[in-house]
Each structure stands twice: as C-alpha cells, then as structure tokens.
PDB file of C-alpha atoms in Angstrom:
ATOM      1  CA  MET A   1     -29.785  28.007 -31.760  1.00 77.00           C
ATOM      2  CA  ASN A   2     -27.800  26.018 -29.237  1.00 89.00           C
ATOM      3  CA  ILE A   3     -26.530  22.526 -30.077  1.00 95.00           C
ATOM      4  CA  ILE A   4     -24.866  19.588 -27.963  1.00 97.00           C
ATOM      5  CA  ARG A   5     -22.127  17.790 -28.482  1.00 96.00           C
ATOM      6  CA  GLN A   6     -18.441  16.440 -27.460  1.00 96.00           C
ATOM      7  CA  LEU A   7     -15.470  18.167 -27.572  1.00 96.00           C
ATOM      8  CA  THR A   8     -12.797  17.323 -29.889  1.00 95.00           C
ATOM      9  CA  SER A   9      -9.342  17.045 -29.133  1.00 94.00           C
ATOM     10  CA  ASP A  10      -8.479  19.771 -31.162  1.00 95.00           C
ATOM     11  CA  GLU A  11     -10.727  22.073 -28.589  1.00 96.00           C
ATOM     12  CA  TYR A  12      -8.931  21.136 -25.335  1.00 97.00           C
ATOM     13  CA  GLU A  13      -6.977  24.141 -25.309  1.00 97.00           C
ATOM     14  CA  LYS A  14     -10.038  26.590 -26.227  1.00 97.00           C
ATOM     15  CA  TRP A  15     -12.106  24.631 -23.330  1.00 98.00           C
ATOM     16  CA  ASP A  16      -9.377  25.298 -20.479  1.00 98.00           C
ATOM     17  CA  GLU A  17      -9.421  28.868 -21.502  1.00 98.00           C
ATOM     18  CA  PHE A  18     -13.127  28.565 -20.987  1.00 98.00           C
ATOM     19  CA  VAL A  19     -12.710  27.399 -17.553  1.00 98.00           C
ATOM     20  CA  VAL A  20     -10.246  29.884 -16.628  1.00 98.00           C
ATOM     21  CA  ARG A  21     -12.922  32.725 -17.624  1.00 97.00           C
ATOM     22  CA  SER A  22     -16.248  31.007 -16.109  1.00 98.00           C
ATOM     23  CA  PRO A  23     -16.814  31.781 -12.396  1.00 97.00           C
ATOM     24  CA  GLU A  24     -17.569  28.255 -12.061  1.00 98.00           C
ATOM     25  CA  GLY A  25     -14.091  26.845 -13.322  1.00 98.00           C
ATOM     26  CA  GLY A  26     -11.555  25.568 -11.680  1.00 98.00           C
ATOM     27  CA  ILE A  27      -8.672  22.705 -11.573  1.00 98.00           C
ATOM     28  CA  PHE A  28     -11.356  19.892 -11.590  1.00 98.00           C
ATOM     29  CA  GLN A  29     -12.963  21.026 -14.895  1.00 98.00           C
ATOM     30  CA  THR A  30      -9.590  21.395 -16.666  1.00 98.00           C
ATOM     31  CA  ILE A  31      -8.866  18.484 -19.328  1.00 98.00           C
ATOM     32  CA  ALA A  32      -5.309  17.841 -17.832  1.00 97.00           C
ATOM     33  CA  TRP A  33      -7.297  17.051 -14.201  1.00 97.00           C
ATOM     34  CA  ASN A  34      -9.876  14.792 -15.627  1.00 97.00           C
ATOM     35  CA  GLN A  35      -7.425  12.753 -17.935  1.00 96.00           C
ATOM     36  CA  MET A  36      -5.363  12.321 -14.785  1.00 96.00           C
ATOM     37  CA  ILE A  37      -8.288  11.107 -12.810  1.00 96.00           C
ATOM     38  CA  CYS A  38      -9.071   8.726 -15.911  1.00 95.00           C
ATOM     39  CA  ASP A  39      -5.429   7.457 -16.530  1.00 95.00           C
ATOM     40  CA  THR A  40      -4.816   6.974 -12.564  1.00 94.00           C
ATOM     41  CA  SER A  41      -7.834   4.318 -12.356  1.00 93.00           C
ATOM     42  CA  PRO A  42      -8.013   1.139 -13.980  1.00 90.00           C
ATOM     43  CA  GLN A  43     -11.342   0.787 -13.617  1.00 90.00           C
ATOM     44  CA  LEU A  44     -12.105   3.978 -15.846  1.00 90.00           C
ATOM     45  CA  SER A  45     -12.502   3.629 -19.497  1.00 89.00           C
ATOM     46  CA  GLY A  46     -12.797   6.970 -20.766  1.00 93.00           C
ATOM     47  CA  LEU A  47     -13.633  10.709 -20.573  1.00 96.00           C
ATOM     48  CA  LEU A  48     -16.986  12.277 -21.655  1.00 97.00           C
ATOM     49  CA  PRO A  49     -16.424  16.146 -22.497  1.00 97.00           C
ATOM     50  CA  LEU A  50     -20.243  17.455 -23.433  1.00 98.00           C
ATOM     51  CA  VAL A  51     -20.746  21.160 -24.326  1.00 97.00           C
ATOM     52  CA  ASN A  52     -23.804  23.339 -25.078  1.00 97.00           C
ATOM     53  CA  MET A  53     -22.865  25.611 -27.812  1.00 95.00           C
ATOM     54  CA  ASP A  54     -24.649  28.579 -29.379  1.00 91.00           C
ATOM     55  CA  GLU A  55     -23.037  31.249 -32.320  1.00 90.00           C
ATOM     56  CA  LYS A  56     -20.932  32.943 -30.039  1.00 89.00           C
ATOM     57  CA  GLY A  57     -19.222  29.693 -28.703  1.00 92.00           C
ATOM     58  CA  PHE A  58     -19.236  27.615 -25.429  1.00 96.00           C
ATOM     59  CA  GLN A  59     -22.210  28.577 -23.068  1.00 97.00           C
ATOM     60  CA  ALA A  60     -21.948  25.725 -20.667  1.00 98.00           C
ATOM     61  CA  GLY A  61     -20.058  22.191 -20.522  1.00 98.00           C
ATOM     62  CA  ILE A  62     -19.194  19.361 -18.033  1.00 98.00           C
ATOM     63  CA  LEU A  63     -16.373  16.721 -18.320  1.00 97.00           C
ATOM     64  CA  VAL A  64     -17.443  13.264 -16.633  1.00 96.00           C
ATOM     65  CA  CYS A  65     -15.029  10.190 -16.458  1.00 96.00           C
ATOM     66  CA  TYR A  66     -16.587   6.913 -16.480  1.00 95.00           C
ATOM     67  CA  SER A  67     -16.424   3.460 -16.624  1.00 95.00           C
ATOM     68  CA  THR A  68     -18.025   0.564 -18.711  1.00 93.00           C
ATOM     69  CA  LYS A  69     -19.964  -2.464 -17.130  1.00 89.00           C
ATOM     70  CA  SER A  70     -22.113  -4.739 -19.201  1.00 87.00           C
ATOM     71  CA  GLY A  71     -22.178  -2.185 -21.973  1.00 86.00           C
ATOM     72  CA  ARG A  72     -23.319   0.730 -19.890  1.00 92.00           C
ATOM     73  CA  LYS A  73     -21.460   3.816 -18.969  1.00 94.00           C
ATOM     74  CA  ILE A  74     -21.393   4.645 -15.347  1.00 94.00           C
ATOM     75  CA  SER A  75     -19.575   7.619 -13.422  1.00 95.00           C
ATOM     76  CA  ASN A  76     -18.947   8.186  -9.829  1.00 92.00           C
ATOM     77  CA  PHE A  77     -17.062  11.066  -8.428  1.00 86.00           C
ATOM     78  CA  PRO A  78     -13.289  10.454  -7.294  1.00 85.00           C
ATOM     79  CA  MET A  79     -12.400  10.747  -4.027  1.00 83.00           C
ATOM     80  CA  PHE A  80     -11.379  14.154  -3.952  1.00 86.00           C
ATOM     81  CA  GLY A  81     -12.227  17.238  -6.346  1.00 93.00           C
ATOM     82  CA  TYR A  82     -15.792  18.291  -7.696  1.00 96.00           C
ATOM     83  CA  VAL A  83     -17.215  17.096 -10.860  1.00 97.00           C
ATOM     84  CA  SER A  84     -19.734  19.836 -12.135  1.00 96.00           C
ATOM     85  CA  PRO A  85     -21.048  22.068 -15.126  1.00 98.00           C
ATOM     86  CA  VAL A  86     -19.210  25.865 -15.828  1.00 98.00           C
ATOM     87  CA  LEU A  87     -20.948  28.521 -17.507  1.00 98.00           C
ATOM     88  CA  SER A  88     -20.284  31.518 -19.754  1.00 97.00           C
ATOM     89  CA  PRO A  89     -19.649  34.592 -17.777  1.00 97.00           C
ATOM     90  CA  GLU A  90     -21.784  36.030 -20.056  1.00 96.00           C
ATOM     91  CA  LEU A  91     -24.697  34.532 -18.176  1.00 96.00           C
ATOM     92  CA  ASN A  92     -24.019  35.789 -14.985  1.00 96.00           C
ATOM     93  CA  TYR A  93     -25.111  32.156 -13.240  1.00 97.00           C
ATOM     94  CA  ALA A  94     -24.275  33.792 -10.007  1.00 94.00           C
ATOM     95  CA  ASN A  95     -26.698  36.231 -10.155  1.00 94.00           C
ATOM     96  CA  ARG A  96     -29.967  34.907  -8.822  1.00 93.00           C
ATOM     97  CA  TYR A  97     -32.617  36.539 -11.065  1.00 93.00           C
ATOM     98  CA  HIS A  98     -33.775  36.336 -14.541  1.00 92.00           C
ATOM     99  CA  THR A  99     -32.585  32.478 -14.365  1.00 95.00           C
ATOM    100  CA  TYR A 100     -34.372  31.279 -17.205  1.00 94.00           C
ATOM    101  CA  LYS A 101     -31.669  31.230 -19.844  1.00 94.00           C
ATOM    102  CA  ASN A 102     -29.002  29.410 -17.224  1.00 96.00           C
ATOM    103  CA  TYR A 103     -32.027  27.170 -16.646  1.00 97.00           C
ATOM    104  CA  THR A 104     -32.605  25.730 -20.350  1.00 96.00           C
ATOM    105  CA  ILE A 105     -29.198  25.539 -20.939  1.00 97.00           C
ATOM    106  CA  LEU A 106     -28.146  23.587 -17.887  1.00 97.00           C
ATOM    107  CA  ALA A 107     -31.295  21.301 -18.256  1.00 97.00           C
ATOM    108  CA  GLU A 108     -30.389  20.178 -21.910  1.00 97.00           C
ATOM    109  CA  LEU A 109     -26.856  19.477 -21.489  1.00 97.00           C
ATOM    110  CA  LEU A 110     -27.737  17.601 -18.293  1.00 97.00           C
ATOM    111  CA  LYS A 111     -30.702  15.591 -20.657  1.00 97.00           C
ATOM    112  CA  GLN A 112     -27.830  14.892 -23.223  1.00 97.00           C
ATOM    113  CA  LEU A 113     -25.370  13.939 -20.313  1.00 97.00           C
ATOM    114  CA  VAL A 114     -27.923  10.965 -19.066  1.00 96.00           C
ATOM    115  CA  GLN A 115     -28.374   9.683 -22.617  1.00 95.00           C
ATOM    116  CA  GLU A 116     -24.674   8.912 -22.737  1.00 94.00           C
ATOM    117  CA  ILE A 117     -24.133   7.914 -18.964  1.00 95.00           C
ATOM    118  CA  LYS A 118     -26.790   5.774 -17.596  1.00 93.00           C
ATOM    119  CA  TYR A 119     -25.841   6.028 -13.887  1.00 96.00           C
ATOM    120  CA  ILE A 120     -24.134   9.357 -12.962  1.00 97.00           C
ATOM    121  CA  ARG A 121     -23.077  10.700  -9.407  1.00 96.00           C
ATOM    122  CA  MET A 122     -21.418  14.116  -9.027  1.00 96.00           C
ATOM    123  CA  GLU A 123     -20.322  16.073  -6.555  1.00 96.00           C
ATOM    124  CA  ASN A 124     -21.232  19.612  -7.773  1.00 97.00           C
ATOM    125  CA  GLY A 125     -18.921  22.450  -6.444  1.00 97.00           C
ATOM    126  CA  PRO A 126     -20.343  25.153  -4.156  1.00 97.00           C
ATOM    127  CA  GLU A 127     -20.732  27.733  -7.025  1.00 97.00           C
ATOM    128  CA  ILE A 128     -23.525  25.519  -8.366  1.00 98.00           C
ATOM    129  CA  TRP A 129     -26.382  26.787  -6.396  1.00 97.00           C
ATOM    130  CA  ASP A 130     -29.582  26.412  -8.399  1.00 97.00           C
ATOM    131  CA  ILE A 131     -30.089  22.700  -8.454  1.00 97.00           C
ATOM    132  CA  ARG A 132     -33.764  22.796 -10.438  1.00 97.00           C
ATOM    133  CA  PRO A 133     -32.408  21.646 -13.659  1.00 97.00           C
ATOM    134  CA  HIS A 134     -31.612  18.312 -11.744  1.00 97.00           C
ATOM    135  CA  GLU A 135     -34.876  18.439  -9.620  1.00 96.00           C
ATOM    136  CA  PHE A 136     -37.044  18.888 -12.374  1.00 96.00           C
ATOM    137  CA  GLN A 137     -35.613  15.884 -14.323  1.00 95.00           C
ATOM    138  CA  ASP A 138     -35.907  13.450 -11.345  1.00 95.00           C
ATOM    139  CA  TRP A 139     -32.272  13.442 -10.150  1.00 97.00           C
ATOM    140  CA  ASP A 140     -31.891  12.261  -6.544  1.00 97.00           C
ATOM    141  CA  ILE A 141     -30.440  15.372  -4.365  1.00 98.00           C
ATOM    142  CA  GLU A 142     -28.195  15.107  -1.307  1.00 97.00           C
ATOM    143  CA  THR A 143     -27.014  18.485   0.647  1.00 97.00           C
ATOM    144  CA  THR A 144     -23.831  18.613   2.301  1.00 96.00           C
ATOM    145  CA  TYR A 145     -21.721  21.731   3.243  1.00 96.00           C
ATOM    146  CA  THR A 146     -18.255  23.092   2.702  1.00 97.00           C
ATOM    147  CA  HIS A 147     -16.732  26.278   4.598  1.00 98.00           C
ATOM    148  CA  ILE A 148     -14.944  28.886   2.490  1.00 98.00           C
ATOM    149  CA  TRP A 149     -12.701  31.829   3.551  1.00 97.00           C
ATOM    150  CA  LYS A 150     -12.644  34.865   1.000  1.00 94.00           C
ATOM    151  CA  GLY A 151     -10.708  38.068   0.433  1.00 90.00           C
ATOM    152  CA  GLY A 152      -7.197  37.429   1.902  1.00 93.00           C
ATOM    153  CA  ALA A 153      -5.814  36.828   5.668  1.00 93.00           C
ATOM    154  CA  ALA A 154      -5.921  40.220   7.132  1.00 91.00           C
ATOM    155  CA  GLY A 155      -9.515  40.537   6.824  1.00 92.00           C
ATOM    156  CA  ALA A 156     -10.259  36.640   7.485  1.00 95.00           C
ATOM    157  CA  TRP A 157      -8.747  37.318  11.099  1.00 96.00           C
ATOM    158  CA  GLU A 158     -11.057  40.043  12.186  1.00 95.00           C
ATOM    159  CA  LYS A 159     -13.905  37.610  11.555  1.00 95.00           C
ATOM    160  CA  ILE A 160     -12.597  34.945  13.864  1.00 97.00           C
ATOM    161  CA  ASP A 161     -14.086  34.175  17.289  1.00 96.00           C
ATOM    162  CA  GLN A 162     -12.100  35.795  19.937  1.00 97.00           C
ATOM    163  CA  GLU A 163     -12.090  32.326  21.836  1.00 95.00           C
ATOM    164  CA  ILE A 164     -10.585  30.757  18.646  1.00 97.00           C
ATOM    165  CA  LYS A 165      -7.625  33.633  17.934  1.00 97.00           C
ATOM    166  CA  GLU A 166      -6.655  32.830  21.284  1.00 97.00           C
ATOM    167  CA  THR A 167      -6.189  28.885  20.703  1.00 97.00           C
ATOM    168  CA  ILE A 168      -4.465  29.659  17.536  1.00 97.00           C
ATOM    169  CA  GLU A 169      -2.086  32.273  19.685  1.00 97.00           C
ATOM    170  CA  THR A 170      -1.595  29.309  22.426  1.00 96.00           C
ATOM    171  CA  ALA A 171      -1.444  26.820  19.696  1.00 96.00           C
ATOM    172  CA  GLY A 172       1.581  28.901  17.955  1.00 95.00           C
ATOM    173  CA  GLN A 173       3.734  28.086  21.218  1.00 95.00           C
ATOM    174  CA  ASN A 174       3.225  24.685  21.648  1.00 95.00           C
ATOM    175  CA  PHE A 175       3.299  23.779  18.265  1.00 96.00           C
ATOM    176  CA  THR A 176       5.130  24.495  14.743  1.00 97.00           C
ATOM    177  CA  PHE A 177       3.463  24.777  11.170  1.00 97.00           C
ATOM    178  CA  LYS A 178       5.453  24.147   8.225  1.00 97.00           C
ATOM    179  CA  GLU A 179       5.179  22.684   4.468  1.00 98.00           C
ATOM    180  CA  ASP A 180       6.507  19.269   4.319  1.00 97.00           C
ATOM    181  CA  GLU A 181       8.388  20.271   1.303  1.00 96.00           C
ATOM    182  CA  GLU A 182      10.269  16.873   0.601  1.00 95.00           C
ATOM    183  CA  TRP A 183       6.731  15.135   1.154  1.00 96.00           C
ATOM    184  CA  LYS A 184       8.297  12.779   3.700  1.00 96.00           C
ATOM    185  CA  ASN A 185       4.849  12.030   5.782  1.00 96.00           C
ATOM    186  CA  LEU A 186       3.288  11.364   2.417  1.00 95.00           C
ATOM    187  CA  ASP A 187       2.534   7.461   3.683  1.00 93.00           C
ATOM    188  CA  ARG A 188       1.236   8.658   7.273  1.00 93.00           C
ATOM    189  CA  PHE A 189      -0.936  11.318   5.192  1.00 94.00           C
ATOM    190  CA  LEU A 190      -2.284   8.744   3.093  1.00 92.00           C
ATOM    191  CA  LYS A 191      -3.088   6.067   5.820  1.00 91.00           C
ATOM    192  CA  GLY A 192      -4.661   8.904   7.838  1.00 86.00           C
ATOM    193  CA  ALA A 193      -7.047   9.883   5.023  1.00 84.00           C
ATOM    194  CA  GLY A 194      -7.524   6.212   4.254  1.00 86.00           C
ATOM    195  CA  ALA A 195      -6.263   6.391   0.747  1.00 83.00           C
ATOM    196  CA  GLY A 196      -4.588   3.787  -1.575  1.00 88.00           C
ATOM    197  CA  VAL A 197      -2.529   3.400  -4.140  1.00 91.00           C
ATOM    198  CA  ILE A 198      -4.915   5.750  -6.742  1.00 91.00           C
ATOM    199  CA  THR A 199      -4.464   8.532  -4.405  1.00 93.00           C
ATOM    200  CA  ARG A 200      -0.728   8.555  -4.271  1.00 94.00           C
ATOM    201  CA  GLU A 201      -0.524   8.691  -8.032  1.00 96.00           C
ATOM    202  CA  ARG A 202      -2.997  11.802  -8.182  1.00 96.00           C
ATOM    203  CA  ILE A 203      -1.160  13.247  -5.126  1.00 96.00           C
ATOM    204  CA  GLU A 204       2.133  12.733  -7.029  1.00 96.00           C
ATOM    205  CA  TRP A 205       0.786  14.678 -10.028  1.00 97.00           C
ATOM    206  CA  LEU A 206      -0.168  17.506  -8.081  1.00 97.00           C
ATOM    207  CA  ARG A 207       3.271  17.644  -6.443  1.00 96.00           C
ATOM    208  CA  THR A 208       5.131  17.274  -9.863  1.00 96.00           C
ATOM    209  CA  ARG A 209       3.319  20.152 -11.204  1.00 96.00           C
ATOM    210  CA  GLY A 210       3.047  22.283  -8.132  1.00 96.00           C
ATOM    211  CA  ALA A 211      -0.420  21.809  -7.706  1.00 97.00           C
ATOM    212  CA  GLY A 212      -0.077  20.445  -4.323  1.00 98.00           C
ATOM    213  CA  ARG A 213       1.152  21.195  -0.777  1.00 98.00           C
ATOM    214  CA  LEU A 214       1.526  18.760   2.123  1.00 98.00           C
ATOM    215  CA  TYR A 215       1.173  20.948   5.611  1.00 98.00           C
ATOM    216  CA  LEU A 216       1.811  19.954   8.910  1.00 97.00           C
ATOM    217  CA  VAL A 217       1.549  20.558  12.400  1.00 97.00           C
ATOM    218  CA  ALA A 218       4.089  18.980  15.033  1.00 96.00           C
ATOM    219  CA  ASP A 219       4.422  19.057  18.752  1.00 93.00           C
ATOM    220  CA  GLN A 220       7.696  20.792  20.383  1.00 91.00           C
ATOM    221  CA  LYS A 221       9.254  17.169  20.168  1.00 91.00           C
ATOM    222  CA  GLY A 222       8.530  17.161  16.635  1.00 91.00           C
ATOM    223  CA  THR A 223       5.930  14.625  16.503  1.00 93.00           C
ATOM    224  CA  VAL A 224       3.383  15.569  13.690  1.00 95.00           C
ATOM    225  CA  SER A 225      -0.022  16.203  15.294  1.00 95.00           C
ATOM    226  CA  GLY A 226      -1.940  17.330  11.954  1.00 96.00           C
ATOM    227  CA  MET A 227      -1.971  17.247   8.306  1.00 97.00           C
ATOM    228  CA  THR A 228      -3.601  18.753   5.071  1.00 98.00           C
ATOM    229  CA  LEU A 229      -3.504  18.548   1.823  1.00 98.00           C
ATOM    230  CA  ALA A 230      -4.064  21.889  -0.336  1.00 98.00           C
ATOM    231  CA  ILE A 231      -4.746  21.295  -3.977  1.00 98.00           C
ATOM    232  CA  LEU A 232      -3.895  24.548  -5.754  1.00 98.00           C
ATOM    233  CA  SER A 233      -6.217  25.703  -8.411  1.00 98.00           C
ATOM    234  CA  ARG A 234      -4.685  28.617 -10.276  1.00 97.00           C
ATOM    235  CA  GLU A 235      -7.315  28.881 -12.736  1.00 97.00           C
ATOM    236  CA  ASN A 236      -9.694  30.232  -9.897  1.00 97.00           C
ATOM    237  CA  GLN A 237      -7.450  31.269  -7.206  1.00 97.00           C
ATOM    238  CA  THR A 238      -8.505  28.630  -5.038  1.00 98.00           C
ATOM    239  CA  ALA A 239      -6.796  26.448  -2.637  1.00 98.00           C
ATOM    240  CA  TYR A 240      -8.909  23.343  -1.511  1.00 98.00           C
ATOM    241  CA  LEU A 241      -8.097  21.433   1.792  1.00 98.00           C
ATOM    242  CA  TRP A 242      -8.599  17.620   1.760  1.00 96.00           C
ATOM    243  CA  GLY A 243      -7.825  15.086   4.195  1.00 94.00           C
ATOM    244  CA  SER A 244      -7.541  17.405   6.970  1.00 96.00           C
ATOM    245  CA  LYS A 245      -6.537  15.330  10.283  1.00 94.00           C
ATOM    246  CA  CYS A 246      -5.855  15.801  13.782  1.00 93.00           C
ATOM    247  CA  ASN A 247      -3.846  12.679  15.091  1.00 88.00           C
ATOM    248  CA  GLU A 248      -5.510  12.600  18.451  1.00 85.00           C
ATOM    249  CA  LEU A 249      -9.197  13.718  19.246  1.00 83.00           C
ATOM    250  CA  LYS A 250      -8.388  15.172  22.665  1.00 86.00           C
ATOM    251  CA  MET A 251      -6.097  17.905  21.041  1.00 89.00           C
ATOM    252  CA  GLU A 252      -8.121  18.663  17.851  1.00 92.00           C
ATOM    253  CA  LYS A 253      -9.671  21.847  19.087  1.00 92.00           C
ATOM    254  CA  GLU A 254      -6.458  23.174  19.205  1.00 95.00           C
ATOM    255  CA  VAL A 255      -4.649  21.602  16.556  1.00 96.00           C
ATOM    256  CA  LEU A 256      -7.441  21.793  13.844  1.00 97.00           C
ATOM    257  CA  PRO A 257      -8.133  25.750  13.974  1.00 97.00           C
ATOM    258  CA  TYR A 258      -4.350  26.421  13.984  1.00 98.00           C
ATOM    259  CA  LEU A 259      -3.592  23.853  11.062  1.00 98.00           C
ATOM    260  CA  TYR A 260      -6.557  25.651   9.089  1.00 98.00           C
ATOM    261  CA  TRP A 261      -5.756  28.923   9.915  1.00 98.00           C
ATOM    262  CA  LYS A 262      -1.656  28.669   9.063  1.00 98.00           C
ATOM    263  CA  SER A 263      -2.510  26.981   5.561  1.00 98.00           C
ATOM    264  CA  TYR A 264      -4.907  29.943   4.949  1.00 98.00           C
ATOM    265  CA  GLU A 265      -2.009  32.261   5.949  1.00 97.00           C
ATOM    266  CA  ALA A 266       0.558  30.822   3.937  1.00 97.00           C
ATOM    267  CA  LEU A 267      -1.517  30.996   0.634  1.00 98.00           C
ATOM    268  CA  ALA A 268      -4.088  33.740   1.145  1.00 97.00           C
ATOM    269  CA  ASN A 269      -1.995  36.117  -1.050  1.00 96.00           C
ATOM    270  CA  ASP A 270      -1.624  34.108  -4.263  1.00 97.00           C
ATOM    271  CA  PHE A 271      -5.133  31.948  -3.355  1.00 98.00           C
ATOM    272  CA  PRO A 272      -7.378  34.597  -1.529  1.00 97.00           C
ATOM    273  CA  HIS A 273      -9.915  31.761  -1.725  1.00 97.00           C
ATOM    274  CA  MET A 274      -9.780  28.799   0.522  1.00 98.00           C
ATOM    275  CA  ASP A 275     -12.466  25.892   0.334  1.00 98.00           C
ATOM    276  CA  LEU A 276     -11.953  23.819   3.699  1.00 98.00           C
ATOM    277  CA  GLY A 277     -14.150  21.133   2.754  1.00 96.00           C
ATOM    278  CA  GLY A 278     -16.639  19.008   4.230  1.00 94.00           C
ATOM    279  CA  SER A 279     -17.153  18.053   7.999  1.00 95.00           C
ATOM    280  CA  ASP A 280     -17.653  14.943   9.260  1.00 90.00           C
ATOM    281  CA  ARG A 281     -18.741  15.592  12.477  1.00 92.00           C
ATOM    282  CA  TYR A 282     -20.763  18.748  13.842  1.00 94.00           C
ATOM    283  CA  GLU A 283     -17.528  19.455  15.937  1.00 93.00           C
ATOM    284  CA  ILE A 284     -15.473  20.236  13.059  1.00 94.00           C
ATOM    285  CA  GLY A 285     -18.245  22.421  11.201  1.00 95.00           C
ATOM    286  CA  LEU A 286     -18.400  24.319  14.186  1.00 95.00           C
ATOM    287  CA  VAL A 287     -14.627  25.173  14.459  1.00 95.00           C
ATOM    288  CA  LYS A 288     -15.024  26.248  10.794  1.00 97.00           C
ATOM    289  CA  ASP A 289     -18.064  28.187  11.963  1.00 97.00           C
ATOM    290  CA  LYS A 290     -15.915  30.048  14.640  1.00 97.00           C
ATOM    291  CA  LEU A 291     -12.979  30.466  12.322  1.00 97.00           C
ATOM    292  CA  GLY A 292     -15.306  33.312  10.211  1.00 97.00           C
ATOM    293  CA  CYS A 293     -15.480  30.779   7.388  1.00 97.00           C
ATOM    294  CA  GLU A 294     -18.924  31.027   5.270  1.00 96.00           C
ATOM    295  CA  PRO A 295     -20.888  27.637   5.326  1.00 97.00           C
ATOM    296  CA  VAL A 296     -21.900  26.959   1.439  1.00 97.00           C
ATOM    297  CA  PRO A 297     -24.078  24.124   0.368  1.00 97.00           C
ATOM    298  CA  ARG A 298     -22.886  21.449  -2.046  1.00 96.00           C
ATOM    299  CA  PHE A 299     -24.955  19.111  -3.878  1.00 98.00           C
ATOM    300  CA  ILE A 300     -24.399  15.720  -4.624  1.00 97.00           C
ATOM    301  CA  THR A 301     -26.382  14.800  -7.576  1.00 98.00           C
ATOM    302  CA  THR A 302     -27.385  11.186  -8.840  1.00 97.00           C
ATOM    303  CA  PHE A 303     -29.077   9.721 -11.713  1.00 97.00           C
ATOM    304  CA  GLY A 304     -30.055   6.182 -12.925  1.00 93.00           C
ATOM    305  CA  LYS A 305     -29.428   2.956 -10.865  1.00 84.00           C
ATOM    306  CA  LYS A 306     -25.875   1.406 -10.293  1.00 73.00           C
TER     307      LYS A 306
END
C-alpha cells in the first residue's frame, strides 16, 4: 500500500541517496540545492518535500520551495534549474510501455501536492516525458525544448554538421576558450543574463562547492565575446549550461557553436551528458541542431491561480 507524506529531516540523507539512484534525479532535486534556493530568496518561506512510499521505500517524490501570501502557499520555479519529480529506478519510468503504475504513483503525488500548494508552476526536467498525470488533473501545460549531448566528445564530434565543424575550427583560430577560474567576469555575466543579487548568491554557492564553472570566449585582443555558466550535477553526470551569450549578434553564428563545443569538450570526460538549455530564438535552436544535439521537449506545468 502506498502512502504520501512529507520527508522528515532525519531522512534527508536517505533522500539524496535516492536521487542519485533515480534516472530522473540530479542536483536540482537534492536537499542542499533546494535549501539553498530557499535561503537565497527573501520571498521564500519554506521547503515542501513530498514522497510516495510503499513497504519497499521511496517510490517517487518531489521537492518544492514556496512562499506564503495571504495564508496561501504558492510556488514558482527558480531562475535556473528544474523542479520535477524523481522516481525509483525499479519503476523503469523511461520505458514507454506498461505505464499505469508510474501514472498512478505520480498522479497521487500531484494530488497531494496541490492540496498543500495552492498555486504552483514547475519547469520539469527533460527526463519527465509522460505528462498525463498533470493533464488529467487539469494542470496547464506548456511545451518548450532543450538540446542535449550524450556519450562523450568523440562521438558527438562525428554528428556535427560539416559546415559547423568548419565554423568551430575557424573560430579556434580567431578566438580563445578558457575557464574563468577566478570568476573575474561574474559581474559581466550576470548583467548579460539579466540577473541580480539572488542569482549571484546562488552562483557563489555553486562556485564554493565546485559545482559551477564560468567559461569565456575571447578574441585575439582579449575582449570577451561570449560566456556561459556550467552547472555540474555529479548526481547524474550532467552539465547544465545557463546564460549562454554572445556579446554581438553579428558574431553569434561563430561564437556560440565554438562556446558550446569547447564547453562540452572540457567537461565530457566527467559529465558525458550536457543540457544546453532552452533557445529564445529559432536561430539559436538551429545552431544546436547542427551541432548534433538531441532536441528534447520539456514541460512547464501550472496549477491554480496566482
């Protein structure tokens, strides 16, 4: 028999072990990450960790940070990172057949979640493919895309469009790629990403734990032409790029492929999966397509009225 309840603090270590074992788990579902999200936002008032359990232990769970307004708990996803459930590896959620057990477990978890949180907006990770538990409980659903590299740099290079390969090789003659180990360009990066104090504190949290790297592309004069932040999730050997920018639109088609590729090349040995993030324009998505990345749908799900 399944029960749904909140985690207790003495179960936090056990939860993080569950996250590491889950194919849907990563840094964004850990206790430390979610506690950091709460601690760095003056508007947030708490963390709700819900789990669906049976006699074998955790079957699924979700961690949600929330604020309280007029006695109502509301939750919106943070500026970066996913908010989505994780499931037991024994459920084989990724297999798209005999889905009824996964459906039931997630549906019951979501039913309890909206009893606790009156308005909630989640950006689910790309691992969450079956959105029917939301659909049949009247959640609003938006679809967007991310692009993912898998399997390591050698295999990824073979899949890149020949024209983009030549662009990357030419960019290697005109630009340099490096990690900003001292984070001297953090202010410039934050300004370009439209981020402020809260995001700075969150990036500092990543930096002090060795879970973030700031990568730069500079021209021959040393002028920074592009930047990206890599969030390193050792829980699932995945690097998540955020805030990837080229400073000049006319240089975008040269700088961005070089920035993406060199970031993956630098990380692929330890992080063979790379999530390049969403694309705010078709042209950016097209670059990622030509890089041989897999376009994967993500679902933004919303329940209730804000």
